[in-house]
Short mmCIF file of C-alpha atoms and ligand atoms in Angstrom, two decimals:
data_model
loop_
_atom_site.label_atom_id
_atom_site.label_comp_id
_atom_site.label_asym_id
_atom_site.label_seq_id
_atom_site.Cartn_x
_atom_site.Cartn_y
_atom_site.Cartn_z
CA MET A 1 73.21 -52.11 26.11
CA PRO A 2 72.56 -55.81 24.85
CA SER A 3 75.78 -57.07 24.07
CA SER A 4 74.37 -58.05 20.55
CA ARG A 5 73.92 -54.41 19.98
CA ARG A 6 77.57 -53.61 21.55
CA GLN A 7 78.90 -56.29 18.99
CA PHE A 8 77.13 -54.48 16.00
CA ILE A 9 78.32 -50.98 17.11
CA LYS A 10 81.84 -52.58 17.26
CA SER A 11 81.80 -54.56 14.24
CA ALA A 12 80.00 -51.50 12.23
CA ALA A 13 83.07 -48.96 13.43
CA ALA A 14 85.59 -51.76 12.34
CA ILE A 15 84.07 -52.05 8.96
CA GLY A 16 83.61 -48.19 8.98
CA SER A 17 87.33 -47.50 9.54
CA LEU A 18 88.23 -50.42 7.36
CA MET A 19 86.34 -48.64 4.40
CA ALA A 20 88.13 -45.18 5.52
CA LEU A 21 91.39 -46.93 5.05
CA LYS A 22 90.79 -48.51 2.06
CA PHE A 23 89.28 -45.25 0.56
CA SER A 24 91.98 -43.13 1.78
CA SER A 25 94.78 -45.36 0.35
CA LEU A 26 92.89 -45.42 -2.82
CA ALA A 27 92.16 -41.82 -2.89
CA SER A 28 95.87 -41.53 -2.40
CA ALA A 29 96.81 -43.85 -5.11
CA ALA A 30 94.25 -42.75 -7.56
CA ALA A 31 94.80 -39.14 -6.71
CA ALA A 32 98.32 -39.40 -7.66
CA THR A 33 97.81 -40.41 -11.23
CA GLY A 34 94.33 -40.06 -11.86
CA LEU A 35 91.58 -42.15 -13.72
CA ARG A 36 93.40 -41.94 -17.04
CA GLN A 37 96.09 -44.01 -15.53
CA VAL A 38 93.67 -46.19 -13.95
CA PHE A 39 91.67 -47.10 -17.20
CA LYS A 40 94.76 -46.87 -19.57
CA ASP A 41 94.60 -50.35 -20.47
CA ASP A 42 90.93 -50.49 -20.76
CA PHE A 43 89.27 -47.22 -22.43
CA SER A 44 90.01 -43.64 -22.43
CA ILE A 45 88.27 -41.87 -19.94
CA GLY A 46 86.77 -38.51 -20.65
CA THR A 47 85.03 -35.44 -19.16
CA ALA A 48 83.04 -32.42 -20.95
CA ILE A 49 84.76 -29.09 -20.41
CA PRO A 50 81.91 -26.12 -19.78
CA THR A 51 82.32 -22.97 -21.92
CA LYS A 52 82.62 -21.07 -18.46
CA LEU A 53 85.80 -22.96 -17.84
CA LEU A 54 87.26 -22.47 -20.85
CA ALA A 55 86.42 -18.74 -20.45
CA SER A 56 87.89 -18.50 -17.13
CA ARG A 57 90.74 -20.68 -17.53
CA ASP A 58 90.53 -21.66 -13.84
CA ALA A 59 93.89 -23.10 -12.88
CA GLY A 60 92.73 -25.59 -10.28
CA LYS A 61 89.91 -27.10 -12.32
CA LEU A 62 92.27 -27.22 -15.23
CA ASP A 63 94.50 -29.14 -13.49
CA LEU A 64 92.20 -31.59 -12.01
CA VAL A 65 90.97 -32.39 -15.55
CA ALA A 66 94.42 -32.93 -16.94
CA ARG A 67 95.58 -35.02 -14.19
CA GLU A 68 92.14 -37.31 -14.36
CA PHE A 69 91.17 -37.71 -17.83
CA SER A 70 92.60 -38.87 -21.22
CA ALA A 71 89.63 -37.40 -23.19
CA ILE A 72 87.73 -33.80 -23.58
CA THR A 73 84.54 -32.93 -25.20
CA ALA A 74 83.42 -29.20 -25.40
CA GLU A 75 80.06 -29.08 -23.45
CA ASN A 76 78.75 -26.18 -25.63
CA ALA A 77 81.58 -24.66 -27.29
CA MET A 78 81.41 -26.25 -30.92
CA LYS A 79 77.67 -26.34 -30.99
CA TRP A 80 76.73 -24.50 -34.05
CA GLN A 81 74.78 -21.64 -32.01
CA GLU A 82 77.88 -20.84 -29.88
CA ILE A 83 81.10 -21.23 -32.49
CA ARG A 84 78.75 -19.58 -35.02
CA PRO A 85 75.94 -17.51 -33.89
CA GLU A 86 75.67 -15.88 -37.22
CA LEU A 87 76.17 -17.21 -40.71
CA ASN A 88 79.01 -15.04 -41.39
CA LYS A 89 80.79 -14.86 -37.60
CA TRP A 90 82.51 -17.47 -36.35
CA ARG A 91 83.88 -17.76 -32.77
CA TRP A 92 87.19 -19.69 -32.66
CA THR A 93 88.55 -18.44 -29.29
CA LEU A 94 87.25 -20.99 -26.95
CA ALA A 95 87.36 -23.98 -29.21
CA ASP A 96 90.73 -23.27 -30.12
CA ARG A 97 91.68 -23.34 -26.52
CA LEU A 98 90.14 -26.49 -25.95
CA VAL A 99 91.80 -28.30 -28.72
CA ASP A 100 95.32 -26.65 -27.38
CA PHE A 101 94.53 -27.92 -23.77
CA GLY A 102 93.87 -31.48 -25.26
CA ALA A 103 97.25 -31.18 -27.24
CA GLU A 104 99.30 -30.13 -24.46
CA HIS A 105 98.02 -32.78 -22.02
CA ARG A 106 97.88 -35.50 -24.82
CA MET A 107 94.25 -36.19 -24.93
CA GLN A 108 91.82 -37.31 -27.16
CA VAL A 109 89.80 -34.15 -28.49
CA VAL A 110 86.20 -34.97 -28.93
CA GLY A 111 84.27 -32.44 -31.34
CA HIS A 112 80.73 -32.22 -30.30
CA ALA A 113 78.20 -31.73 -32.19
CA LEU A 114 77.95 -30.97 -36.10
CA VAL A 115 74.66 -31.75 -36.73
CA TRP A 116 71.86 -31.47 -34.13
CA HIS A 117 68.33 -30.09 -34.17
CA SER A 118 69.12 -28.21 -31.00
CA GLN A 119 71.46 -25.05 -30.22
CA VAL A 120 71.42 -24.06 -33.81
CA PRO A 121 70.02 -20.81 -35.17
CA ASP A 122 66.99 -20.52 -36.87
CA ALA A 123 68.62 -18.41 -39.66
CA VAL A 124 70.74 -21.66 -40.74
CA PHE A 125 67.20 -23.08 -42.26
CA PHE A 126 66.24 -19.96 -44.24
CA ASP A 127 67.63 -17.71 -47.20
CA ALA A 128 67.99 -14.02 -47.08
CA SER A 129 64.66 -13.36 -47.81
CA GLY A 130 63.09 -15.54 -45.13
CA LYS A 131 62.23 -18.54 -47.15
CA PRO A 132 63.08 -22.12 -45.89
CA LEU A 133 66.06 -23.38 -47.86
CA GLY A 134 65.29 -26.29 -50.11
CA LYS A 135 67.27 -29.73 -50.04
CA LYS A 136 70.17 -28.52 -52.09
CA ALA A 137 70.73 -25.32 -50.64
CA LEU A 138 70.74 -26.71 -47.08
CA LEU A 139 72.96 -29.42 -47.95
CA ALA A 140 75.46 -26.82 -49.49
CA ARG A 141 75.05 -24.92 -46.12
CA MET A 142 75.73 -28.14 -43.93
CA GLU A 143 78.72 -28.94 -46.13
CA GLU A 144 80.45 -25.52 -45.85
CA HIS A 145 79.86 -25.39 -42.10
CA ILE A 146 81.17 -29.02 -41.55
CA ASN A 147 84.14 -28.33 -43.90
CA THR A 148 85.13 -25.06 -42.18
CA LEU A 149 85.03 -26.64 -38.56
CA VAL A 150 86.24 -29.87 -39.28
CA GLY A 151 88.84 -28.74 -41.67
CA ARG A 152 90.14 -26.39 -39.12
CA TYR A 153 91.11 -28.83 -36.45
CA GLN A 154 92.07 -31.50 -38.98
CA GLY A 155 94.57 -33.99 -37.26
CA GLN A 156 93.64 -32.44 -33.86
CA ILE A 157 90.18 -33.53 -33.17
CA ALA A 158 90.31 -37.21 -33.04
CA ILE A 159 86.70 -37.96 -32.82
CA TRP A 160 83.50 -35.99 -34.10
CA ASP A 161 80.00 -36.62 -32.75
CA VAL A 162 78.65 -35.99 -36.69
CA VAL A 163 75.22 -36.34 -36.03
CA ASN A 164 73.13 -35.90 -32.74
CA GLU A 165 69.77 -37.26 -32.11
CA ALA A 166 68.27 -38.01 -35.43
CA PHE A 167 65.89 -40.51 -33.95
CA ALA A 168 62.86 -39.78 -31.60
CA ALA A 169 60.66 -42.73 -30.24
CA GLY A 170 62.01 -45.23 -32.74
CA ARG A 171 61.48 -42.85 -36.08
CA TRP A 172 63.32 -40.17 -37.99
CA ARG A 173 63.07 -37.18 -35.74
CA LYS A 174 60.91 -34.39 -37.57
CA SER A 175 63.87 -31.88 -37.22
CA ARG A 176 64.36 -28.91 -39.76
CA TRP A 177 67.37 -31.18 -41.03
CA PHE A 178 64.98 -34.03 -41.64
CA ASN A 179 62.10 -31.82 -42.83
CA GLN A 180 63.87 -29.67 -45.38
CA ILE A 181 66.51 -32.36 -46.79
CA GLY A 182 64.95 -35.80 -46.18
CA LYS A 183 66.60 -38.78 -44.32
CA ASP A 184 69.53 -37.87 -46.84
CA TYR A 185 71.18 -35.44 -44.53
CA PHE A 186 72.19 -38.19 -42.07
CA GLU A 187 74.61 -39.76 -44.63
CA GLN A 188 75.72 -36.55 -46.45
CA ALA A 189 76.67 -35.37 -42.80
CA PHE A 190 79.01 -38.28 -42.60
CA ARG A 191 80.32 -37.91 -46.13
CA TYR A 192 81.26 -34.30 -45.53
CA ALA A 193 83.08 -34.93 -42.10
CA HIS A 194 85.34 -37.83 -43.73
CA GLU A 195 86.17 -35.61 -46.62
CA ALA A 196 87.21 -32.74 -44.36
CA ASP A 197 89.08 -35.31 -42.03
CA PRO A 198 89.88 -38.78 -43.42
CA LYS A 199 91.47 -39.74 -40.27
CA ALA A 200 88.97 -38.68 -37.73
CA GLN A 201 86.67 -41.34 -36.01
CA LEU A 202 82.95 -40.70 -36.88
CA ILE A 203 80.38 -41.07 -34.35
CA TYR A 204 76.45 -41.05 -34.22
CA ASN A 205 75.24 -39.66 -30.84
CA ASP A 206 71.91 -40.40 -28.84
CA TYR A 207 70.43 -40.88 -25.89
CA GLY A 208 68.02 -43.53 -24.75
CA MET A 209 70.05 -46.05 -26.64
CA GLY A 210 68.78 -48.91 -24.21
CA ASN A 211 65.72 -48.91 -26.19
CA PRO A 212 65.70 -51.79 -28.67
CA LYS A 213 63.71 -49.45 -31.32
CA LYS A 214 66.15 -46.80 -31.29
CA GLN A 215 69.01 -49.33 -31.84
CA GLN A 216 67.35 -50.53 -34.72
CA SER A 217 66.93 -47.09 -36.31
CA VAL A 218 70.16 -46.16 -35.60
CA ILE A 219 71.92 -49.63 -36.90
CA SER A 220 69.74 -49.58 -39.97
CA ALA A 221 70.53 -45.85 -40.91
CA ILE A 222 74.28 -46.63 -40.59
CA LYS A 223 74.07 -49.82 -42.64
CA ALA A 224 72.35 -47.75 -45.49
CA CYS A 225 75.41 -45.06 -45.32
CA ARG A 226 77.84 -48.13 -45.34
CA ALA A 227 76.07 -49.67 -48.35
CA ARG A 228 76.62 -46.61 -50.22
CA GLY A 229 80.71 -46.40 -48.95
CA VAL A 230 79.78 -43.77 -46.34
CA LYS A 231 81.96 -44.24 -43.27
CA VAL A 232 80.42 -44.47 -39.80
CA HIS A 233 83.05 -45.78 -37.24
CA GLY A 234 80.82 -46.00 -34.21
CA VAL A 235 77.97 -44.80 -31.81
CA GLY A 236 77.90 -42.78 -28.59
CA MET A 237 75.57 -43.69 -26.20
CA GLN A 238 74.85 -40.56 -24.35
CA SER A 239 74.19 -42.20 -20.85
CA HIS A 240 72.46 -39.78 -19.00
CA LEU A 241 71.53 -42.40 -16.38
CA HIS A 242 69.43 -42.39 -13.24
CA LEU A 243 69.95 -44.27 -9.83
CA ASP A 244 67.38 -47.03 -11.07
CA GLY A 245 67.13 -46.94 -14.74
CA PRO A 246 67.91 -47.79 -17.61
CA SER A 247 68.45 -51.46 -16.36
CA LEU A 248 72.15 -52.90 -16.72
CA ARG A 249 70.63 -55.75 -18.64
CA ASN A 250 69.37 -52.94 -21.39
CA ILE A 251 72.66 -51.31 -21.43
CA GLU A 252 74.57 -54.40 -22.00
CA LYS A 253 72.25 -55.57 -24.81
CA ALA A 254 72.70 -52.12 -26.67
CA ILE A 255 76.62 -52.63 -26.52
CA LEU A 256 76.16 -55.98 -27.77
CA ALA A 257 73.91 -54.79 -30.49
CA PHE A 258 76.22 -51.93 -31.80
CA ALA A 259 79.35 -54.21 -31.47
CA LYS A 260 77.55 -56.75 -33.32
CA ALA A 261 76.59 -54.14 -36.11
CA ASP A 262 80.55 -53.65 -36.11
CA LEU A 263 80.04 -50.30 -34.59
CA ARG A 264 82.77 -48.99 -31.84
CA VAL A 265 80.96 -48.32 -28.58
CA HIS A 266 81.79 -44.87 -27.04
CA ILE A 267 79.92 -43.96 -23.44
CA THR A 268 79.72 -40.10 -24.42
CA GLU A 269 78.07 -38.04 -21.92
CA LEU A 270 77.67 -40.37 -18.54
CA ASP A 271 76.21 -38.75 -15.41
CA VAL A 272 73.71 -40.27 -12.89
CA ASP A 273 70.75 -38.56 -11.80
CA VAL A 274 69.87 -38.91 -7.81
CA LEU A 275 66.71 -36.49 -8.10
CA PRO A 276 62.83 -37.52 -8.37
CA GLN A 277 62.22 -38.17 -11.86
CA ILE A 278 59.53 -36.50 -13.73
CA ASP A 279 57.12 -38.78 -15.23
CA ASN A 280 57.12 -39.00 -19.21
CA TYR A 281 60.48 -38.03 -20.27
CA ASP A 282 62.92 -40.16 -21.76
CA GLY A 283 66.39 -39.72 -21.07
CA ALA A 284 67.51 -36.37 -22.44
CA GLU A 285 64.84 -35.03 -24.94
CA ILE A 286 66.30 -31.70 -24.65
CA SER A 287 63.09 -29.64 -25.51
CA THR A 288 61.43 -30.81 -22.08
CA ASP A 289 61.39 -28.47 -19.09
CA PHE A 290 59.23 -28.54 -15.92
CA ALA A 291 58.39 -26.32 -13.41
CA TYR A 292 60.48 -26.22 -10.13
CA ALA A 293 58.73 -27.61 -7.12
CA GLU A 294 60.04 -28.04 -3.46
CA GLU A 295 59.60 -31.81 -3.50
CA LEU A 296 61.65 -32.31 -6.73
CA ASN A 297 64.63 -30.90 -4.85
CA PRO A 298 65.17 -32.96 -1.52
CA TYR A 299 68.88 -32.72 -1.29
CA ALA A 300 69.40 -29.01 -1.62
CA LYS A 301 71.48 -29.12 1.76
CA GLY A 302 73.54 -32.42 1.29
CA LEU A 303 73.14 -35.86 -0.21
CA PRO A 304 71.81 -38.49 2.59
CA ALA A 305 74.37 -41.56 3.12
CA LYS A 306 72.02 -43.89 2.01
CA VAL A 307 71.67 -42.06 -1.59
CA GLN A 308 75.61 -41.53 -1.79
CA GLN A 309 75.86 -45.36 -1.45
CA GLN A 310 73.23 -45.88 -4.19
CA LEU A 311 74.93 -43.50 -6.42
CA THR A 312 78.12 -45.25 -5.60
CA ARG A 313 77.09 -48.65 -6.41
CA ARG A 314 75.31 -47.44 -9.35
CA TYR A 315 78.80 -46.16 -11.00
CA GLU A 316 80.37 -49.58 -9.52
CA ASP A 317 77.84 -51.49 -11.54
CA VAL A 318 77.92 -49.65 -14.93
CA PHE A 319 81.90 -49.67 -14.76
CA LYS A 320 81.91 -53.09 -14.26
CA LEU A 321 80.00 -53.68 -17.39
CA TYR A 322 82.07 -51.18 -19.27
CA ILE A 323 85.07 -53.10 -18.20
CA LYS A 324 83.66 -56.46 -19.13
CA HIS A 325 83.10 -55.04 -22.55
CA LYS A 326 86.18 -53.04 -22.89
CA ASP A 327 87.06 -54.84 -25.95
CA LYS A 328 83.92 -52.97 -27.69
CA ILE A 329 84.08 -49.56 -25.93
CA ASP A 330 86.80 -47.15 -26.85
CA ARG A 331 85.87 -44.51 -24.46
CA VAL A 332 83.95 -43.64 -21.28
CA SER A 333 83.16 -39.74 -20.89
CA LEU A 334 81.19 -38.33 -18.24
CA TRP A 335 79.51 -35.26 -18.92
CA GLY A 336 81.21 -32.70 -16.57
CA THR A 337 83.66 -32.92 -13.68
CA SER A 338 82.44 -31.76 -10.57
CA ASP A 339 78.66 -31.56 -9.43
CA ASP A 340 78.45 -27.59 -9.32
CA GLU A 341 78.97 -27.42 -12.93
CA SER A 342 76.80 -30.49 -14.12
CA TRP A 343 73.72 -29.43 -16.40
CA LYS A 344 71.58 -31.92 -14.47
CA ASN A 345 71.12 -28.99 -12.06
CA ASN A 346 69.17 -27.19 -14.42
CA TRP A 347 67.42 -29.94 -16.55
CA PRO A 348 64.74 -31.03 -16.75
CA VAL A 349 63.87 -28.75 -13.83
CA LYS A 350 65.92 -25.54 -13.33
CA GLY A 351 67.72 -24.67 -9.91
CA ARG A 352 67.84 -28.12 -8.34
CA THR A 353 70.75 -29.56 -6.66
CA ASN A 354 71.88 -32.70 -8.07
CA TYR A 355 74.91 -35.07 -7.71
CA PRO A 356 75.52 -36.93 -10.66
CA LEU A 357 79.42 -36.67 -11.29
CA LEU A 358 82.51 -38.21 -9.73
CA PHE A 359 83.72 -34.87 -7.94
CA ASP A 360 81.81 -33.02 -5.26
CA ARG A 361 81.30 -29.28 -5.07
CA ASN A 362 84.54 -28.96 -3.38
CA ARG A 363 86.34 -30.79 -6.38
CA GLN A 364 87.00 -33.67 -4.12
CA PRO A 365 86.58 -37.34 -5.49
CA LYS A 366 83.37 -38.81 -4.18
CA PRO A 367 83.02 -42.35 -3.16
CA ALA A 368 81.76 -43.51 -6.57
CA TYR A 369 85.26 -42.01 -7.58
CA HIS A 370 87.11 -44.45 -5.22
CA ALA A 371 84.68 -47.25 -5.97
CA ILE A 372 85.47 -47.56 -9.91
CA ALA A 373 89.35 -46.91 -9.19
CA ASN A 374 88.98 -50.03 -6.96
CA LEU A 375 87.83 -51.98 -9.80
CA ARG A 376 91.32 -51.68 -11.28
C1 LIG B 401 73.58 -29.85 -22.90
C2 LIG B 401 74.58 -28.97 -22.05
O1 LIG B 401 75.19 -29.72 -20.91
C3 LIG B 401 74.01 -27.60 -21.35
O2 LIG B 401 74.89 -26.89 -20.89
C4 LIG B 401 73.26 -27.14 -22.51
O3 LIG B 401 72.34 -25.85 -22.05
C5 LIG B 401 72.15 -27.85 -23.20
O4 LIG B 401 73.05 -29.00 -23.86
N1 LIG B 401 72.40 -34.31 -24.89
C6 LIG B 401 73.88 -33.48 -25.87
C7 LIG B 401 74.28 -32.69 -25.30
O5 LIG B 401 74.16 -34.09 -26.86
O6 LIG B 401 74.83 -31.72 -26.16
C8 LIG B 401 73.55 -31.87 -23.96
O7 LIG B 401 74.36 -30.96 -23.38
C9 LIG B 401 73.00 -32.79 -23.07
C10 LIG B 401 71.99 -34.03 -23.99
#
């Protein structure tokens, strides 16, 4: 073997073992305390809790969550369809469980989401005879919903995603809320939430916030609220990212634009999709579904080392940015804990094997975990 190659192999092996050493010592340091300790002087660090976990009360997973995270969001359990499948039927068990778990572990509990066009029963928008509700009646229904839900957890849920995804392609989304109430629904939702819990932080949450058009729509809707004395404390940047987009520059511009508008920034649903992208879909437009094809699912048997490195680098880069702007950012929440539970295995294409989170399918911390822990 030529000596340069031998030399290369030797130094590669040395770097490899150094990295392994670094990772394993970090692994033990972070694993002893968890990410919540690592980022305690920066922002709270959160995860989403799947309904399945609330139902199973899997102790191993819950211990992991309690050690690692200082904030939790219900992935689905507080959405209208889940918590109130029929108008006179509230299902509190799993939501109560989430709130109790948060209190037990001194976590920030995030309520998600009060007013959204998705995961809401059709019946909400119609009267008993099947006629669409008019503005006044639908606002009354919205008020009663917000009052009951926010009121029940007053003082226990620190942050509410009050309105989710009100804008699409830079305009008001033509949801039933918008079509039947008009843009007033936005302001009224925040007004009702504040009345139900005056101490809660109230958030507007959306995807694709790196898009300047969306930023402007969001900021001007919030300014209009504030001009009429209605409180909106911050914005949630969902942050369903890909390996190669959106650019760090765009993410940074969004953080700066929101901070300039006097809004606290919450990173609410962070994950990093490593799979081939589908043309023409923009972040997290939930109504979009694409057919399965083998070539869209290239890592069913495992993630190649090269892609693992790209994922690690992407997490490292965005966390560097979050740390740089920690004065503007209150919270960074992942949208789940381990890869097996991520919605990104089933969206925008069902039945793929994705690797978007910080823990692998055996609940072990991934290189991305160690890389972000290493930033502190
Ligand atoms: C997703 C959940 O993760 C899935 O389990 C569910 O089937 C659909 O909704 N934006 C949001 C979240 O605000 O509520 C969505 O969560 C992901 C996109």
